[in-house]
Amino acid sequence: MNIKFKLIQYIIVIIMFMACTDNHNEKTITYSKIDSINEKVDSLIKIMTLKEKIGQMNQYNGFWDVTGPVPDNGDAEIKYEHLKNGLVGSMLSVRGTKAVRAVQKIAIEESRLGIPLIIGFDVIHGYKTLSPIPLAEAASWDLEAIEKSAQVAAAEASAAGINWTFAPMVDISRDPRWGRVMEGAGEDPFLGSKIAVARVKGFQGDDLSAVNTIAACAKHFAAYGFSEAGKEYNTVDIGNSTLHNIVLPPFKAAVNADVKTLMNAFNEHDGVPATGNEYLLRNILKDKWDFKGFVITDWASIKEMVVWGYTKDKRDAAKMAALAGSDMDMESHIYVSELEQLVKDGVIDEKIIDEAASRILAVKFELGLFDDPYRYCDEAREKEVVNNPEHLDAVLDMAKKSIVLLKNENDLLPLKKEGQNIVLIGALANEKNSPLGSWRIASKDNTGVSVLEGMQNYKGNNLVYKKGADVTVGDTQFVDELTINTTDKSEFKDAIDAAKKADVVVMVLGEHGFQSGEARSRTDIDLPGVQQELLEEVYKINKNIVLVLNNGRPLSITWADKHIPAILETWQLGTQAGHAVAQVLYGDYNPSGKLPMTFPRNVGQIPIYYNHKNTGRPVRDAYNPDLVFWSHYSDVENTPLYPFGYGLSYTTFKYENLALEKTVFSINENINLSIDITNTGKMTGKEVVQLYIRDLVASTTRPVKELKGFELIELQVGETKTVNFVLNKASLGFYSNQGDFITEPGEFEIFVGGNSNTTLNTRFELK
Ligand code: NOJ
């Protein structure tokens, strides 16, 4: 280990900096014991040149994978020069111990102070072994399993040299046209907050300096999920009430859970790009919430402020971003080129630079990078941990828990294990790539288990596979659908002929994994390509169809819901996808997932979400039912196809005895309630018991329902369990349109049930 590094490592170092030159031999160093990270950071900041401090605020993409537009000045030589000169604080998308060691070595051995790099990567739902996409995981409502899944991801990523993930994405979204809904936890801020905390805990563990934990990054701050019309990178226009009550809670929950970093967003809020948004970054995040970590911009988003027309040039963009509180520049290459002069010209106070660099250095200290910059570069550990077979069990467990049973007429599911002729149809049934989703940079192509492979494990039936039709043609990764949707129906006949003789037809249809994700917005969320036609053709000759959906967003499948007897939502389930689907199809696992996002009847209903406002005209006029003057569409019902929180089981549950200890409570009292749930079916099953409230009258209008609690329980056949919930001042309050949290006296309604459409309710008054 090099000498200058050791000085920092033992942190008995206070360096009295004599001459601020590029030759570290000219330093005079004295030692004394330093305890806290803040002191370590302060002592380091004191010896850093302005340039070096700005260098900490600079992040470059590695030389291999690209996850955004490539900057013209992004060539390897400049990056190498900057690394040597201590002008890089972090690299992203460098992976594998060898590559990470190589870049780290340059920073450590060739730069003046040898400050280690923090290595970021999009570890979204796993590194090589992949869990289900985050939206699917959210459908489990199983916080323990979600935390475990993030732990597995952290273990593999950290073994491959990575110490920082750009996850979790905690953007709430109500728009399934937006391709990135696959990366979030859906539409609800309460569920979203719980999942944000589970993921942060999973990645960061209890000890960030442990070698198998990594820093998390709550993104995208803020309101990216409200991109207008679901169009990627579009403008956002939401009011304060939505900002504070819907968008911000999961970020706040992540901050309270000690998330180390936040990433800002590509969108604007109230006319100000998030990257330069002082209100969001300083007023709310750093001041009000007292966030101690650092903020990274999204890819090139400083530069894009010029394109937005918010800043006139790069210099202005650097100024606005730094003043607003964006601490690290991802791939704009602007901090490194502009900030020094801005400080010298007195436009930016050096304290702003010190603050940003200090925040970044503090996280590096917490990660233990100053103790050993190569601690994540142990090749033996990489071999042992990455793709460890034990991880397969964890992601299989998560995959099964993520599946949602949407329809099951006449108990068509589970399938009988013997004596059946099963015909499996759909290109996606034979896909080993699509189940991996679109965020799978490190994992090898075609490493997912296909549904066909999963079903082949059940040998008691006669299984025939027919493709029927492709979803898309060719490589879908960086290509728009316009050019790749297939129109080829030449294999329909083969599939239909086979289906004629089947006892049950299983059709795996939906989106390819690359059809959702970043820059994958769609205006049409039906089954892509000719799949709908294929479904209808097969249905004409055999109605015993189980539709297995693959998708990264809610789809509009109104026809299927009307005609197809059994529908299973299986998203993109990761490495073990096919095994999970097969186990659920055959009843070796009883599905218990619940939708984290509403499924619309058609795309025109979007945005459609359960926690909407009542409006002044929510129902048809009782006295003049023929009149049209109420809040509705004239061509489709107001209700969604499947509501938030919805999902069936192979068994059934009865809810009864919703009990409140009294009906009037004072504002500081806890409100205890209980409900009995009985398994009334024929199989052991799990149920997510959900509690919603409605604040009937308030100083700003409140949603018709708001999720305020849930519990995942398991019940044997005939078993009854009592679930207790506690509400309090915090759960009954809300943010005013000024951003102040208030709890107002008045009447509240409580609903409990197995989805957001539940009507089982009671009331109480808060005095
Ligand atoms: C852009 C995405 O918006 C962000 O979520 C991601 O982490 C970065 N690219 C880095 O890949």
PDB file of N, CA and C in Angstrom, residues 60-68 70 79 92-96 99 120-122 127 162 299 331 439-443 477-478:
ATOM      1  N   TYR A  60     -16.895  10.043 -13.904  1.00  0.00           N
ATOM      2  CA  TYR A  60     -16.834   9.637 -15.304  1.00  0.00           C
ATOM      3  C   TYR A  60     -17.367   8.230 -15.471  1.00  0.00           C
ATOM      4  N   ASN A  61     -17.982   8.031 -16.624  1.00  0.00           N
ATOM      5  CA  ASN A  61     -18.348   6.682 -17.015  1.00  0.00           C
ATOM      6  C   ASN A  61     -17.068   5.904 -17.335  1.00  0.00           C
ATOM      7  N   GLY A  62     -17.109   4.610 -17.079  1.00  0.00           N
ATOM      8  CA  GLY A  62     -15.958   3.765 -17.417  1.00  0.00           C
ATOM      9  C   GLY A  62     -15.815   3.663 -18.924  1.00  0.00           C
ATOM     10  N   PHE A  63     -14.996   2.779 -19.353  1.00  0.00           N
ATOM     11  CA  PHE A  63     -14.682   2.756 -20.775  1.00  0.00           C
ATOM     12  C   PHE A  63     -15.487   1.706 -21.535  1.00  0.00           C
ATOM     13  N   TRP A  64     -16.442   1.065 -20.835  1.00  0.00           N
ATOM     14  CA  TRP A  64     -17.102  -0.074 -21.487  1.00  0.00           C
ATOM     15  C   TRP A  64     -18.590   0.174 -21.718  1.00  0.00           C
ATOM     16  N   ASP A  65     -19.391   0.006 -20.634  1.00  0.00           N
ATOM     17  CA  ASP A  65     -20.840   0.113 -20.817  1.00  0.00           C
ATOM     18  C   ASP A  65     -21.289   1.561 -20.829  1.00  0.00           C
ATOM     19  N   VAL A  66     -22.281   1.824 -21.617  1.00  0.00           N
ATOM     20  CA  VAL A  66     -22.790   3.189 -21.719  1.00  0.00           C
ATOM     21  C   VAL A  66     -24.260   3.173 -21.363  1.00  0.00           C
ATOM     22  N   THR A  67     -24.669   4.044 -20.445  1.00  0.00           N
ATOM     23  CA  THR A  67     -26.084   4.077 -20.061  1.00  0.00           C
ATOM     24  C   THR A  67     -26.694   5.452 -20.321  1.00  0.00           C
ATOM     25  N   GLY A  68     -26.086   6.198 -21.242  1.00  0.00           N
ATOM     26  CA  GLY A  68     -26.631   7.505 -21.597  1.00  0.00           C
ATOM     27  C   GLY A  68     -25.909   8.022 -22.827  1.00  0.00           C
ATOM     28  N   VAL A  70     -23.335   9.664 -25.245  1.00  0.00           N
ATOM     29  CA  VAL A  70     -21.880   9.748 -25.039  1.00  0.00           C
ATOM     30  C   VAL A  70     -21.398  11.167 -25.296  1.00  0.00           C
ATOM     31  N   LYS A  79      -9.994  11.150 -19.653  1.00  0.00           N
ATOM     32  CA  LYS A  79     -10.368  10.549 -18.379  1.00  0.00           C
ATOM     33  C   LYS A  79      -9.119  10.045 -17.646  1.00  0.00           C
ATOM     34  N   LEU A  92     -18.368   5.344 -12.912  1.00  0.00           N
ATOM     35  CA  LEU A  92     -19.540   4.482 -12.967  1.00  0.00           C
ATOM     36  C   LEU A  92     -19.405   3.463 -14.069  1.00  0.00           C
ATOM     37  N   SER A  93     -20.111   2.378 -13.850  1.00  0.00           N
ATOM     38  CA  SER A  93     -20.149   1.287 -14.827  1.00  0.00           C
ATOM     39  C   SER A  93     -18.780   0.667 -15.105  1.00  0.00           C
ATOM     40  N   VAL A  94     -17.888   0.762 -14.133  1.00  0.00           N
ATOM     41  CA  VAL A  94     -16.670  -0.053 -14.199  1.00  0.00           C
ATOM     42  C   VAL A  94     -17.013  -1.268 -13.343  1.00  0.00           C
ATOM     43  N   ARG A  95     -16.717  -2.449 -13.815  1.00  0.00           N
ATOM     44  CA  ARG A  95     -17.127  -3.614 -13.040  1.00  0.00           C
ATOM     45  C   ARG A  95     -16.133  -4.753 -13.163  1.00  0.00           C
ATOM     46  N   GLY A  96     -16.153  -5.579 -12.142  1.00  0.00           N
ATOM     47  CA  GLY A  96     -15.208  -6.694 -12.083  1.00  0.00           C
ATOM     48  C   GLY A  96     -13.971  -6.244 -11.324  1.00  0.00           C
ATOM     49  N   ALA A  99     -10.946  -4.726 -13.426  1.00  0.00           N
ATOM     50  CA  ALA A  99     -11.142  -3.386 -14.003  1.00  0.00           C
ATOM     51  C   ALA A  99     -11.196  -2.327 -12.900  1.00  0.00           C
ATOM     52  N   GLY A 120     -19.539   3.482  -8.804  1.00  0.00           N
ATOM     53  CA  GLY A 120     -20.997   3.364  -8.896  1.00  0.00           C
ATOM     54  C   GLY A 120     -21.427   2.465 -10.043  1.00  0.00           C
ATOM     55  N   PHE A 121     -22.582   1.873  -9.876  1.00  0.00           N
ATOM     56  CA  PHE A 121     -23.087   0.953 -10.911  1.00  0.00           C
ATOM     57  C   PHE A 121     -24.596   0.823 -10.746  1.00  0.00           C
ATOM     58  N   ASP A 122     -25.282   0.599 -11.842  1.00  0.00           N
ATOM     59  CA  ASP A 122     -26.727   0.392 -11.753  1.00  0.00           C
ATOM     60  C   ASP A 122     -27.036  -1.050 -11.342  1.00  0.00           C
ATOM     61  N   TYR A 127     -26.894  -8.178  -9.568  1.00  0.00           N
ATOM     62  CA  TYR A 127     -25.683  -7.927 -10.350  1.00  0.00           C
ATOM     63  C   TYR A 127     -25.629  -8.982 -11.461  1.00  0.00           C
ATOM     64  N   ILE A 162     -17.674  -3.162  -6.898  1.00  0.00           N
ATOM     65  CA  ILE A 162     -18.600  -2.018  -6.844  1.00  0.00           C
ATOM     66  C   ILE A 162     -18.919  -1.678  -5.395  1.00  0.00           C
ATOM     67  N   TRP A 299     -27.258  11.425 -15.437  1.00  0.00           N
ATOM     68  CA  TRP A 299     -26.297  11.429 -16.556  1.00  0.00           C
ATOM     69  C   TRP A 299     -26.454  12.707 -17.406  1.00  0.00           C
ATOM     70  N   GLU A 331     -21.083  12.647 -15.717  1.00  0.00           N
ATOM     71  CA  GLU A 331     -20.929  12.673 -17.176  1.00  0.00           C
ATOM     72  C   GLU A 331     -21.374  13.943 -17.888  1.00  0.00           C
ATOM     73  N   TRP A 439     -32.494  -3.775 -17.087  1.00  0.00           N
ATOM     74  CA  TRP A 439     -31.351  -3.364 -16.254  1.00  0.00           C
ATOM     75  C   TRP A 439     -30.578  -4.606 -15.870  1.00  0.00           C
ATOM     76  N   ARG A 440     -29.706  -5.050 -16.730  1.00  0.00           N
ATOM     77  CA  ARG A 440     -28.991  -6.295 -16.439  1.00  0.00           C
ATOM     78  C   ARG A 440     -27.607  -6.221 -17.080  1.00  0.00           C
ATOM     79  N   ILE A 441     -26.981  -5.064 -16.858  1.00  0.00           N
ATOM     80  CA  ILE A 441     -25.734  -4.769 -17.556  1.00  0.00           C
ATOM     81  C   ILE A 441     -24.662  -5.829 -17.308  1.00  0.00           C
ATOM     82  N   ALA A 442     -24.601  -6.323 -16.068  1.00  0.00           N
ATOM     83  CA  ALA A 442     -23.506  -7.235 -15.749  1.00  0.00           C
ATOM     84  C   ALA A 442     -23.825  -8.688 -16.042  1.00  0.00           C
ATOM     85  N   SER A 443     -25.097  -8.993 -16.181  1.00  0.00           N
ATOM     86  CA  SER A 443     -25.397 -10.425 -16.296  1.00  0.00           C
ATOM     87  C   SER A 443     -25.302 -10.855 -17.757  1.00  0.00           C
ATOM     88  N   GLN A 477     -32.640  -4.040 -27.743  1.00  0.00           N
ATOM     89  CA  GLN A 477     -32.064  -3.298 -26.620  1.00  0.00           C
ATOM     90  C   GLN A 477     -32.047  -1.782 -26.782  1.00  0.00           C
ATOM     91  N   PHE A 478     -31.506  -1.315 -27.886  1.00  0.00           N
ATOM     92  CA  PHE A 478     -31.422   0.139 -28.029  1.00  0.00           C
ATOM     93  C   PHE A 478     -32.249   0.639 -29.218  1.00  0.00           C
TER      94      PHE A 478
END
